[in-house]
Short mmCIF file of C-alpha atoms in Angstrom, two decimals:
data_model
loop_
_atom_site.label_atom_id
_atom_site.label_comp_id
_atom_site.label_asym_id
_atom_site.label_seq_id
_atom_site.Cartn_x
_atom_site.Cartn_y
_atom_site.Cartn_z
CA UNK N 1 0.00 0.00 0.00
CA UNK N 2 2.52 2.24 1.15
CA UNK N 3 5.10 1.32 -2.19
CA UNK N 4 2.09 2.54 -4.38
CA UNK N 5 1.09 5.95 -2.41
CA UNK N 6 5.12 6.44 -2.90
CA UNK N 7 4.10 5.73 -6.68
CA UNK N 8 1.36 8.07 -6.87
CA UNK N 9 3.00 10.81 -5.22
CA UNK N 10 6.37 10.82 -7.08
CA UNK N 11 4.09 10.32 -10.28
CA UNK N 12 1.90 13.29 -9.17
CA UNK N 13 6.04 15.28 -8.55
CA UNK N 14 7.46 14.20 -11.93
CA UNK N 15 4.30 15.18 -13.63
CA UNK N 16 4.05 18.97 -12.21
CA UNK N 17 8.25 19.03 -12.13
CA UNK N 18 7.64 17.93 -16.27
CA UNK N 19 4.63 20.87 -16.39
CA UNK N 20 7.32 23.96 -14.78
CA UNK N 21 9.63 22.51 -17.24
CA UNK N 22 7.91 22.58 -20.19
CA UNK N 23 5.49 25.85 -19.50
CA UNK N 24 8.28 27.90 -17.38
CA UNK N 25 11.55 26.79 -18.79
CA UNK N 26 11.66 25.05 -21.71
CA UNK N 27 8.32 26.88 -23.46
CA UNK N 28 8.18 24.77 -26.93
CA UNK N 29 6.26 26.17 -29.92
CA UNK N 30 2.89 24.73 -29.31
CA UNK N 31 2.74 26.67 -25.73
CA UNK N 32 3.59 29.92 -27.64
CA UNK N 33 0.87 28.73 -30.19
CA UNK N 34 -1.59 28.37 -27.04
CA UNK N 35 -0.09 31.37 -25.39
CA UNK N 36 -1.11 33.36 -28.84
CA UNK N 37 -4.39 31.70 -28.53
CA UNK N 38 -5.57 32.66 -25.18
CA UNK N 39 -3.72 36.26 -25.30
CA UNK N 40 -6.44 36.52 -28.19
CA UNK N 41 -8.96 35.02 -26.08
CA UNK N 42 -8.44 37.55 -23.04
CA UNK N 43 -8.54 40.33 -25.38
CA UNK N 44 -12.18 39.01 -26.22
CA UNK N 45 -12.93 39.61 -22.94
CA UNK N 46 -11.39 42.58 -22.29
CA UNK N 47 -7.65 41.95 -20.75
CA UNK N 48 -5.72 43.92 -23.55
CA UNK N 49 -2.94 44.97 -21.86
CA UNK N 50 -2.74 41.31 -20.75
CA UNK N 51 -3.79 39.81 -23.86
CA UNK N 52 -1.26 41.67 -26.08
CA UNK N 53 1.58 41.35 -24.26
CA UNK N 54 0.87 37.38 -24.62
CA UNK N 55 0.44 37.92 -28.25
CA UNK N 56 3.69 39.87 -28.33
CA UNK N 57 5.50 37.56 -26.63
CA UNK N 58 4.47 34.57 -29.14
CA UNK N 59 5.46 36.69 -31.76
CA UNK N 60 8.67 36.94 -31.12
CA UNK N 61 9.10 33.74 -30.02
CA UNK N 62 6.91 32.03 -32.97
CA UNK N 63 8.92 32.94 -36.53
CA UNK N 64 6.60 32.65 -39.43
CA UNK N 65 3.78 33.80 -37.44
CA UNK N 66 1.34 33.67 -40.46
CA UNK N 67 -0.78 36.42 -41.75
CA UNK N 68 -3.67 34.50 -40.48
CA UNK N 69 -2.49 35.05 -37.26
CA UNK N 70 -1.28 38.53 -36.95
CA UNK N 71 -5.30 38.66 -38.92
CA UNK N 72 -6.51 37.11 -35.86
CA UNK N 73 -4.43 39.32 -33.29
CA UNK N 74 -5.61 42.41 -34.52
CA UNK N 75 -9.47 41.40 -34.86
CA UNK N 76 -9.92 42.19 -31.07
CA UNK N 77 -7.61 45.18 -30.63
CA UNK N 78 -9.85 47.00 -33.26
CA UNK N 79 -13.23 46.12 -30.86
CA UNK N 80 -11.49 47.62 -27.56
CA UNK N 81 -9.75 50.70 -29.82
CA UNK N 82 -6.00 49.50 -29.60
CA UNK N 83 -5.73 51.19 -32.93
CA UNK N 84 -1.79 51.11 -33.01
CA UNK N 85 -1.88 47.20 -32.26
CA UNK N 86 -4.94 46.58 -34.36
CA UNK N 87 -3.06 48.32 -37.44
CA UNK N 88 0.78 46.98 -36.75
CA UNK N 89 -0.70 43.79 -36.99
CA UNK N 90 -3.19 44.12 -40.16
CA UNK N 91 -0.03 46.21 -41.99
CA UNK N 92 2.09 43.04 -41.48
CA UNK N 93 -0.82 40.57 -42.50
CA UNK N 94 -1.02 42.39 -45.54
CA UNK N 95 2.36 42.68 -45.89
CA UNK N 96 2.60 38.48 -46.29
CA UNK N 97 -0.42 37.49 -47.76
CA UNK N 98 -2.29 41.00 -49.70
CA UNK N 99 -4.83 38.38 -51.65
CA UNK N 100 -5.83 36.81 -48.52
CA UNK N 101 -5.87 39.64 -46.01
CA UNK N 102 -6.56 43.32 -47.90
CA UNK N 103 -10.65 42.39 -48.90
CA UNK N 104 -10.96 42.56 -45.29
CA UNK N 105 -8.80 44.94 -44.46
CA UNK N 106 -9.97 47.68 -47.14
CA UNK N 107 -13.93 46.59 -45.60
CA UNK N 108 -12.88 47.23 -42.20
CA UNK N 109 -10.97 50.38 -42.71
CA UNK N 110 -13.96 51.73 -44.43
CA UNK N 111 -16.45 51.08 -42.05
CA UNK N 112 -14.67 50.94 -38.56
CA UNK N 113 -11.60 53.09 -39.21
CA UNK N 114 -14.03 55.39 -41.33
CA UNK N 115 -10.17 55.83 -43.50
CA UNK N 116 -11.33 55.94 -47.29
CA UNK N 117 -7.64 56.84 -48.75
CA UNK N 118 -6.39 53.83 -47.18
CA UNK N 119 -9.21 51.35 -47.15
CA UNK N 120 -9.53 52.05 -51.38
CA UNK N 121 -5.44 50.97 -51.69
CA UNK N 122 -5.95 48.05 -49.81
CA UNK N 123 -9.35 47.52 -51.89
CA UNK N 124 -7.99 48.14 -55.33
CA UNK N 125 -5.04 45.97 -54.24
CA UNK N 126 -7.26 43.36 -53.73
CA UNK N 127 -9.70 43.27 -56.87
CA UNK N 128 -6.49 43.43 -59.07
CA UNK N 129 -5.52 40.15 -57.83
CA UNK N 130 -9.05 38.85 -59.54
CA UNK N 131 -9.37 41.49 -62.41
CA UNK N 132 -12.62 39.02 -64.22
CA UNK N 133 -14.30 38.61 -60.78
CA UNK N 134 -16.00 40.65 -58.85
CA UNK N 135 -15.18 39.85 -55.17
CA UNK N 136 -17.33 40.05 -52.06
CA UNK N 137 -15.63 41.12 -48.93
CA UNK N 138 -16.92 40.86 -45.71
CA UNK N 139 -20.21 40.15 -47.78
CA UNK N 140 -20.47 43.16 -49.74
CA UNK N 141 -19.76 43.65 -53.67
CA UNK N 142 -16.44 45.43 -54.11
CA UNK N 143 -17.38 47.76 -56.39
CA UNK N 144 -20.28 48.62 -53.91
CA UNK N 145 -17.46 49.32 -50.87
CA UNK N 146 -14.75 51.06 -53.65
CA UNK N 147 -18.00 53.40 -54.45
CA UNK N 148 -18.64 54.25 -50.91
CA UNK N 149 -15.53 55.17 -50.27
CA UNK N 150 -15.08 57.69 -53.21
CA UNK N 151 -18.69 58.95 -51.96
CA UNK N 152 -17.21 59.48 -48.34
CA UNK N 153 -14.25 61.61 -50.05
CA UNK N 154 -16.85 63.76 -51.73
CA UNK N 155 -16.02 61.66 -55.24
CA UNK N 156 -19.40 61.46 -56.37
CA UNK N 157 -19.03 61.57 -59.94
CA UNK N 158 -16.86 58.61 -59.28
CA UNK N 159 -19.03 56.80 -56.58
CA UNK N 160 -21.40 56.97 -59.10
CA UNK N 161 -19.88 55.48 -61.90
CA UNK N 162 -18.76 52.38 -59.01
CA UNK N 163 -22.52 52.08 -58.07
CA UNK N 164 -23.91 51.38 -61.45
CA UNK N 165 -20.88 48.97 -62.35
CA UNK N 166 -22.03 47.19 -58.76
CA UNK N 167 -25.47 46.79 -60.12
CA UNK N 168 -24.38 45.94 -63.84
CA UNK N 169 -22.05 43.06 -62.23
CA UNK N 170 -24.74 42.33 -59.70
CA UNK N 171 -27.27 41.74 -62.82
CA UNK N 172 -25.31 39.40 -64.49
CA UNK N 173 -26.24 36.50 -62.59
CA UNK N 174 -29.52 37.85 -60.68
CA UNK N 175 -32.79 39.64 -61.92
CA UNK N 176 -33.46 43.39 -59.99
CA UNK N 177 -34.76 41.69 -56.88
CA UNK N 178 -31.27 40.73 -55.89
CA UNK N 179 -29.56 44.32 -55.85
CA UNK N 180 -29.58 44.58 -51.93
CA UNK N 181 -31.12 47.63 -50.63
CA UNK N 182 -27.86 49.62 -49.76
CA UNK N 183 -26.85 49.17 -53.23
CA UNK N 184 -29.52 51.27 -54.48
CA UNK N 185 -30.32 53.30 -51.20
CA UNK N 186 -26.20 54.29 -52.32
CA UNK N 187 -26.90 54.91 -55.55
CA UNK N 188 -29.98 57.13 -54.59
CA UNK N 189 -27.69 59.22 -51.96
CA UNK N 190 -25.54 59.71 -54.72
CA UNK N 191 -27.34 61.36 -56.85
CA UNK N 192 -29.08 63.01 -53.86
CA UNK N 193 -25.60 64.67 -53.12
CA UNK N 194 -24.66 65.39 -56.70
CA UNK N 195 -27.82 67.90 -56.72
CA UNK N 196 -30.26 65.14 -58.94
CA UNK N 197 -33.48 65.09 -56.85
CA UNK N 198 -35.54 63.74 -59.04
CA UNK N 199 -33.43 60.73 -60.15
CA UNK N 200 -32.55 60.27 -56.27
CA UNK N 201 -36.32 59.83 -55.66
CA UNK N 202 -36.79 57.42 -58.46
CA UNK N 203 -34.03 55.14 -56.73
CA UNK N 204 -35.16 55.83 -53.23
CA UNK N 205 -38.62 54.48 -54.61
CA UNK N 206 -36.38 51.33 -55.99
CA UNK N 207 -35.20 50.66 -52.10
CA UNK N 208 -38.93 50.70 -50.50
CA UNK N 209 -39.82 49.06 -53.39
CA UNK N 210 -37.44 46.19 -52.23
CA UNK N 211 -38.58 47.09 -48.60
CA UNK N 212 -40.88 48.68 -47.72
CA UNK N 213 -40.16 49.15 -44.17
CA UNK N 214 -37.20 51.51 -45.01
CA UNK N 215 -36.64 54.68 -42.72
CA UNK N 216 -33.75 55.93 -44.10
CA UNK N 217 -35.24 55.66 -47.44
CA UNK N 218 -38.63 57.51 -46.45
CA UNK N 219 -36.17 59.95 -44.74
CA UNK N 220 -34.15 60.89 -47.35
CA UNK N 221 -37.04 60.47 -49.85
CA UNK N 222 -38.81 63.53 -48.10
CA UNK N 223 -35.91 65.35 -48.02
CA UNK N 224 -35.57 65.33 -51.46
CA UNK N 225 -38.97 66.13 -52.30
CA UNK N 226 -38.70 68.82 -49.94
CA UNK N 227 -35.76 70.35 -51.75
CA UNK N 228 -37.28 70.22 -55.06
CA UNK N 229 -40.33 72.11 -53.20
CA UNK N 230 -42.69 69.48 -52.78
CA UNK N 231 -43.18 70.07 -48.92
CA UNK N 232 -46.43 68.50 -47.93
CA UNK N 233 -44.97 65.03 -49.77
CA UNK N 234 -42.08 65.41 -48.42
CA UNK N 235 -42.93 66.11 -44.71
CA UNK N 236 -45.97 63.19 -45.28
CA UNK N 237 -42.73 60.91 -45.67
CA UNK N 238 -40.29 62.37 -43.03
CA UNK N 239 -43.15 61.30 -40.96
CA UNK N 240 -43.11 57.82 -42.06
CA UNK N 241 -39.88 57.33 -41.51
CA UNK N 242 -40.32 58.74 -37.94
CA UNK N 243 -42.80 56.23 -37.18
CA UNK N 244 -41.03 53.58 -39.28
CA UNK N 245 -38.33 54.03 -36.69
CA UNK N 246 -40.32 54.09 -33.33
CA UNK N 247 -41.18 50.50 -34.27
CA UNK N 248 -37.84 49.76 -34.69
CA UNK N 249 -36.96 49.83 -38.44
CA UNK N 250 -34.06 51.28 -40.22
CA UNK N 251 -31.37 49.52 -41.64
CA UNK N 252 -28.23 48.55 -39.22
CA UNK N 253 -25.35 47.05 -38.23
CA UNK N 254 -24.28 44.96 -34.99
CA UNK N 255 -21.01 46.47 -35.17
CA UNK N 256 -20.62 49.59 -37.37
CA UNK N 257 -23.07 52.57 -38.06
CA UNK N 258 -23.75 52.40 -41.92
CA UNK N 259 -23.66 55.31 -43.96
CA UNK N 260 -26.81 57.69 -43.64
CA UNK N 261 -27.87 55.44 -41.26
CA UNK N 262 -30.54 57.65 -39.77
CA UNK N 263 -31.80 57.90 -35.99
CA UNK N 264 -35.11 58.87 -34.38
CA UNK N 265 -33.44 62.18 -32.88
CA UNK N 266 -32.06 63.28 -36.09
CA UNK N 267 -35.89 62.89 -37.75
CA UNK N 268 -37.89 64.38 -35.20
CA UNK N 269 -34.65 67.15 -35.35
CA UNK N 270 -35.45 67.53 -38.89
CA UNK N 271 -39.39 67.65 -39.23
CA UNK N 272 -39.02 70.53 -35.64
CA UNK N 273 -36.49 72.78 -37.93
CA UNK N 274 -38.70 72.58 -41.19
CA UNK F 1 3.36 31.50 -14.64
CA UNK F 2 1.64 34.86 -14.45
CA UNK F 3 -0.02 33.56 -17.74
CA UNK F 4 -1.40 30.73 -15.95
CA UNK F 5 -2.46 32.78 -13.25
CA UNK F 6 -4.44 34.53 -15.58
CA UNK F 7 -5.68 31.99 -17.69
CA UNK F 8 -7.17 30.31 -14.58
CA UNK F 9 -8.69 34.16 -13.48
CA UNK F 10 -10.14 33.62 -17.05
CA UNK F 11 -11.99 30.19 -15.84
CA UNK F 12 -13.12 31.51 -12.12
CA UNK F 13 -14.45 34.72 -13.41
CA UNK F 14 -15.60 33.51 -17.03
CA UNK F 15 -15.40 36.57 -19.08
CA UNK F 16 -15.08 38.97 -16.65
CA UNK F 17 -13.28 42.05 -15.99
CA UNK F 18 -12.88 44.05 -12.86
CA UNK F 19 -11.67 47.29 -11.58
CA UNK F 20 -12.02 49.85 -8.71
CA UNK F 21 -11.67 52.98 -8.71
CA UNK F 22 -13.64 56.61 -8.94
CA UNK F 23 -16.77 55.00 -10.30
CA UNK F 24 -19.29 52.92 -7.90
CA UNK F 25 -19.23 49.59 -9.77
CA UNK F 26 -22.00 47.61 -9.49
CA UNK F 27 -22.72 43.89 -8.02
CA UNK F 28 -18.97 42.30 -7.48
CA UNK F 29 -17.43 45.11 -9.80
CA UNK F 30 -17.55 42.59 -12.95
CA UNK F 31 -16.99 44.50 -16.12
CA UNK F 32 -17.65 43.01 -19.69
CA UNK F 33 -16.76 44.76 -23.14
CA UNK F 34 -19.47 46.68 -24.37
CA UNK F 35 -19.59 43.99 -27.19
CA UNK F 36 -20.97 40.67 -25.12
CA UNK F 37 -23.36 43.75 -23.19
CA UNK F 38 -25.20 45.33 -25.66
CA UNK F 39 -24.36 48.41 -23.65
CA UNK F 40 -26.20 51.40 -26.03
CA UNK F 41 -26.68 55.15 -25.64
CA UNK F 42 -30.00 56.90 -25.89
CA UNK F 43 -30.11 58.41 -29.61
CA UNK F 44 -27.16 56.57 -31.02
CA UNK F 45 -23.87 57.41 -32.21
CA UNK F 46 -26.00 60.33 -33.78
CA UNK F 47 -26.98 61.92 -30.13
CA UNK F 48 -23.29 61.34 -29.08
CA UNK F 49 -21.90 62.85 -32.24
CA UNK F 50 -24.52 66.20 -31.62
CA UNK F 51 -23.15 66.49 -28.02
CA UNK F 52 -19.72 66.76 -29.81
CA UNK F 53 -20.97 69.45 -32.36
CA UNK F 54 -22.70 71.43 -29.87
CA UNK F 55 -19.60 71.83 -27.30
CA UNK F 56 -16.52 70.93 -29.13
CA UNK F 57 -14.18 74.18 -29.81
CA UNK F 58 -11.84 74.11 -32.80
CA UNK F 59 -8.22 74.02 -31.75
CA UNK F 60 -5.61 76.00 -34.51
CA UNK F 61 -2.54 75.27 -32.50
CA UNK F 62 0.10 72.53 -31.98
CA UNK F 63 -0.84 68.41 -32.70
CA UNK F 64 -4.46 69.57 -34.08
CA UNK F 65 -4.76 65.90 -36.07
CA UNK F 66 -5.10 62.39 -34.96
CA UNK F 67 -6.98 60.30 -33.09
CA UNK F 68 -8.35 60.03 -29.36
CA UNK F 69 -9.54 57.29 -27.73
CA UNK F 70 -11.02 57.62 -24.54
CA UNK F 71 -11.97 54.12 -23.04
CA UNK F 72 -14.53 54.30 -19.55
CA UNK F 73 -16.57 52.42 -17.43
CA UNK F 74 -20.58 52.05 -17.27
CA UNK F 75 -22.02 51.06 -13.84
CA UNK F 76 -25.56 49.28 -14.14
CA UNK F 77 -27.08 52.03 -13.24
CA UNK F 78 -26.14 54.54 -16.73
CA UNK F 79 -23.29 56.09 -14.81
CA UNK F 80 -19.54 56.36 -16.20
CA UNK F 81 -16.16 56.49 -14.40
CA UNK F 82 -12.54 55.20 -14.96
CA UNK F 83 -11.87 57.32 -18.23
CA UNK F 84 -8.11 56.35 -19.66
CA UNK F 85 -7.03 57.86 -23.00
CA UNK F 86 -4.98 57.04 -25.93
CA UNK F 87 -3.70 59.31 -28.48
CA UNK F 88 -2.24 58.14 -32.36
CA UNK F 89 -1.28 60.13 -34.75
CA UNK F 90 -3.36 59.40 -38.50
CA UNK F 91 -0.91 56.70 -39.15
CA UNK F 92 -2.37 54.89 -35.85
CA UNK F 93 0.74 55.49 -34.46
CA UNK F 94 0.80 56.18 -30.48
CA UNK F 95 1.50 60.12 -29.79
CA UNK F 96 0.95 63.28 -28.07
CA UNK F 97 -2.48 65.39 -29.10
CA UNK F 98 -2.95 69.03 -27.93
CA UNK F 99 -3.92 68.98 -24.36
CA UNK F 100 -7.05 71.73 -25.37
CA UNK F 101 -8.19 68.81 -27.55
CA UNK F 102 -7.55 66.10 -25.51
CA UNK F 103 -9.03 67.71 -22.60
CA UNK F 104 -12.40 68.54 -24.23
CA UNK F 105 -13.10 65.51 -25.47
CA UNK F 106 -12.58 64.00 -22.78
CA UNK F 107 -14.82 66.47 -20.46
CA UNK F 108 -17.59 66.10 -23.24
CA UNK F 109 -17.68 62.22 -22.66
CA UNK F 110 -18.15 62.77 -19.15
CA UNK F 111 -21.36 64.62 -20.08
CA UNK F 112 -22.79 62.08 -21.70
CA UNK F 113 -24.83 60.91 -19.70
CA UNK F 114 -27.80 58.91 -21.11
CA UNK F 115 -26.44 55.59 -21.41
CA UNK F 116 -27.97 52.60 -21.53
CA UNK F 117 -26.55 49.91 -19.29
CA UNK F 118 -25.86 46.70 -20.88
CA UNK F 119 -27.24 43.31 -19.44
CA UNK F 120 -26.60 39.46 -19.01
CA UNK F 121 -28.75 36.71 -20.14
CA UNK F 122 -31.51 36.71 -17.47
CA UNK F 123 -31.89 40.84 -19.02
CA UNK F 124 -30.61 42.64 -15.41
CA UNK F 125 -28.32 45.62 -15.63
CA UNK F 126 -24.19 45.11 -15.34
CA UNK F 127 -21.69 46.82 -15.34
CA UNK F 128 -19.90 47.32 -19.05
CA UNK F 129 -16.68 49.22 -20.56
CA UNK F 130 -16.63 51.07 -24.05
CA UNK F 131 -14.55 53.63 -25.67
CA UNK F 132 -14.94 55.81 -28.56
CA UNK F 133 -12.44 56.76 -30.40
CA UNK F 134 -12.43 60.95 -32.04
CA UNK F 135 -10.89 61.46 -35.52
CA UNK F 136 -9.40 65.01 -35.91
CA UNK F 137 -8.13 66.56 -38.77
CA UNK F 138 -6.58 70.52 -38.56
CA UNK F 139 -8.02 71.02 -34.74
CA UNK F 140 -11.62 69.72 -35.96
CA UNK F 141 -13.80 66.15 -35.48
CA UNK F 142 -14.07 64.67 -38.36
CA UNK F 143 -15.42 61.72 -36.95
CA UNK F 144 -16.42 59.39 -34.23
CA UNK F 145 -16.63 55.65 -33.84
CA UNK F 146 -17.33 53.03 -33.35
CA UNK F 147 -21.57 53.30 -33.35
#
C-alpha cells in the first residue's frame, strides 16, 4: 500500500516538475501557439494589456507567425480601440499574404476606421488580384465598398460610376430583386448629393420598393422632395420614416453605423427645424 | 506562470473584468466589453456625435490631427467612471495630441450621460466598458466611432 502511495506521489512530482519545465523553462512552440491563442482570447474579454503582451511575446518567439495570425491578433484590438496594435498587426498581414488579407482589411478600414484613402489601396489591391471577378468582402460587392468610399471623399461623380458597375455586375447572374437595398439606397444618396433630386427619388422608390419598411429611405425620400419644393410630400414621408423608426426599423449594423444610417433624434430634429 | 495565473482568473471569473476605482461599480465590480453587453446610448452614435458638435471648440494650434480614444466604465445604473485615453497620430501610431483637444473631449464624454446599461442573459443591468475613439483633422472632429 505504502510502495504505491510512494508511486502516486512521485508520479503526481514528476508530472508537475515535467509541467514547470515545459510551460516555465523550456516553453516549446505549441505553448507559444496556445499562449497566442488565449492572449487573443483575453482580449475578447477585455484583458488587452494582458492579452497583447501574450500575443507579443508569441510573436517573437513564434517565426513565421502567419498572416492569419497577426489577422486574428488584430481582430480584437480593433473592438477595444488598440488602434496602433490593431493596425501593426493588419499592416504586417497584408504585408505576407495581400490576396488573402486586404478584402478585409480595405472593408474594415472603411467602415470601422471610417479611412477611405487607405481602405480604397488596400481595396484596389485586392480586386487586381481577380481582375474578371468581382469579389465580395466581408459580404459586400467590391465595387459597392470602392463606391462608398469615393462617396465618403466627396467623389461622387466617381461613386457613381462604381454604383452602377455594382449593379451591372450584380445583374449578371440575378434579376433586380437581388440588388440589396444599400446598393440602391447608395446609388440614390448619390445622386441626392450630386444635386439630382428627381433621379434620387426614383431610386429611393427602388429601395422601399425592395422594402418597404425603409426609414432611411422615407427619410431621405422627403428630403428630397422637400428640396425640389414638394413640402407636404415630403414632410408626409419624413413622418413615415419617424414612425417607421419608433417600431424599430431602419437599416443597421451589430457592429458599425452604416452610412446615412438615420436615428429617431435626427428625424424628429429635422421635421421641428422645417 | 503569471499567464497561468491569468488563464485560470479567465476560468473563475468567465469573461469577466474588474476594476475599482472613482466610479461605484456595481454587483462584485464585474466589467464586460461593451460587445458581449449590448451596452447602447439613448439616440445613437447620432446623439453622441450632436453632443460633440454642440460643445466641441476648434483648436488651430500645436498636434491639431489624430486620433483620441477615450476608453470608460458604465455602472448598471447609466453612470460612467474610470476614463483612460490614448492618443495616435493618422498613421495609428501612439503620440501626443494638444492637451485643449484632448481635454475637451474628454470632459464632453463625461457629459454624456444617457447611457444605456448593458445586461446578461436573465436581461438585469451590469456593469460594461466602451470607448470611442475621435478622428481630428486641422483642430476639428471629423469623426467618431465606433456606433
Amino acid at each position: 500500500m505504502i510502495k504505491w502511495i510512494k508511486r502516486i506521489v512521485i508520479g503526481f512530482l514528476s508530472t508537475i516538475l515535467i509541467l514547470i519545465l515545459l510551460l516555465v523553462i523550456i516553453k516549446p512552440i505549441p505553448y507559444y501557439i496556445i499562449n497566442n491563442a488565449v492572449g487573443i482570447k483575453m482580449q475578447w474579454y477585455g484583458y488587452d494589456k494582458e492579452g497583447n503582451e501574450m500575443i507579443e511575446k508569441s510573436i517573437k518567439k513564434l517565426k513565421n507567425f502567419s498572416a492569419l495570425q497577426y489577422h486574428s491578433a488584430s481582430v480584437q484590438n480593433t473592438k477595444n480601440g488598440n488602434y496602433n496594435k490593431a493596425i501593426e498587426y493588419l499592416d504586417k498581414a497584408s504585408e505576407l499574404e495581400p490576396e488573402e488579407v486586404d478584402g478585409y482589411y480595405g472593408w474594415l478600414l472603411l467602415y470601422y476606421y471610417r479611412d477611405y484613402e487607405k481602405a480604397l489601396f488596400h481595396l484596389n489591391r485586392y480586386d487586381a488580384f481577380t481582375p474578371d471577378f468581382v469579389d465580395y468582402p466581408q459580404g459586400d460587392n467590391i465595387l459597392f465598398t470602392k463606391a462608398l468610399c469615393y462617396k465618403e471623399l466627396g467623389q461622387y461623380s466617381k461613386a457613381l460610376e462604381l454604383f452602377n458597375n455594382a449593379i451591372k455586375s450584380e445583374l449578371k447572374e440575378h434579376d433586380e430583386n437581388w440588388i440589396s437595398h444599400q446598393i440602391y439606397f447608395q446609388k440614390a444618396r448619390t445622386l441626392h448629393l450630386l444635386g439630382q433630386q428627381k433621379k434620387a427619388i426614383e431610386y429611393y422608390d427602388k429601395t422601399i420598393k425592395s422594402w418597404n419598411k425603409s426609414a432611411e429611405s422615407f427619410y431621405y425620400k422627403g428630403l428630397a422632395q422637400i428640396e425640389i419644393s414638394d413640402e407636404l410630400v415630403g414632410l408626409q414621408n419624413l413622418n413615415i420614416a419617424l414612425d417607421l423608426i419608433k417600431k424599430g426599423y431602419k437599416t443597421s449594423d451589430s457592429y458599425v453605423a452604416l452610412f446615412d444610417e438615420v436615428y429617431q433624434m435626427e428625424i424628429e430634429k429635422t421635421i421641428i427645424e422645417l | 506562470m503569471r499567464n497561468l495565473i491569468y488563464i485560470l482568473i479567465l476560468t473563475i471569473f468567465f469573461s469577466c473584468n474588474r476594476k475599482s476605482g472613482e466610479l461605484d461599480l456595481c454587483g462584485l465590480g464585474v466589467l464586460k466589453p461593451y460587445y458581449l453587453t449590448g451596452l447602447d446610448y439613448k439616440g445613437g452614435i447620432y446623439a453622441i456625435k450632436e453632443k460633440y458638435n454642440q460643445e466641441y471648440i476648434p483648436v488651430k494650434k500645436g498636434k491639431i490631427s489624430g486620433i483620441v480614444k477615450i476608453r470608460f466604465d458604465v455602472n448598471c445604473k447609466g453612470e460612467t467612471g474610470n476614463f483612460d485615453v490614448e492618443t495616435y497620430n493618422l498613421k495609428y501610431e501612439s503620440t501626443t495630441i494638444n492637451d485643449s483637444i484632448v481635454n475637451q473631449t474628454v470632459l464632453i464624454a463625461k457629459k454624456l450621460n444617457n447611457w444605456i446599461p448593458g445586461t446578461n442573459d436573465d436581461h438585469e443591468n451590469i456593469n460594461s466598458f466602451k470607448f470611442i475613439a475621435i478622428k481630428l483633422i486641422n483642430g476639428e472632429i471629423k469623426e467618431i466611432v465606433p456606433k
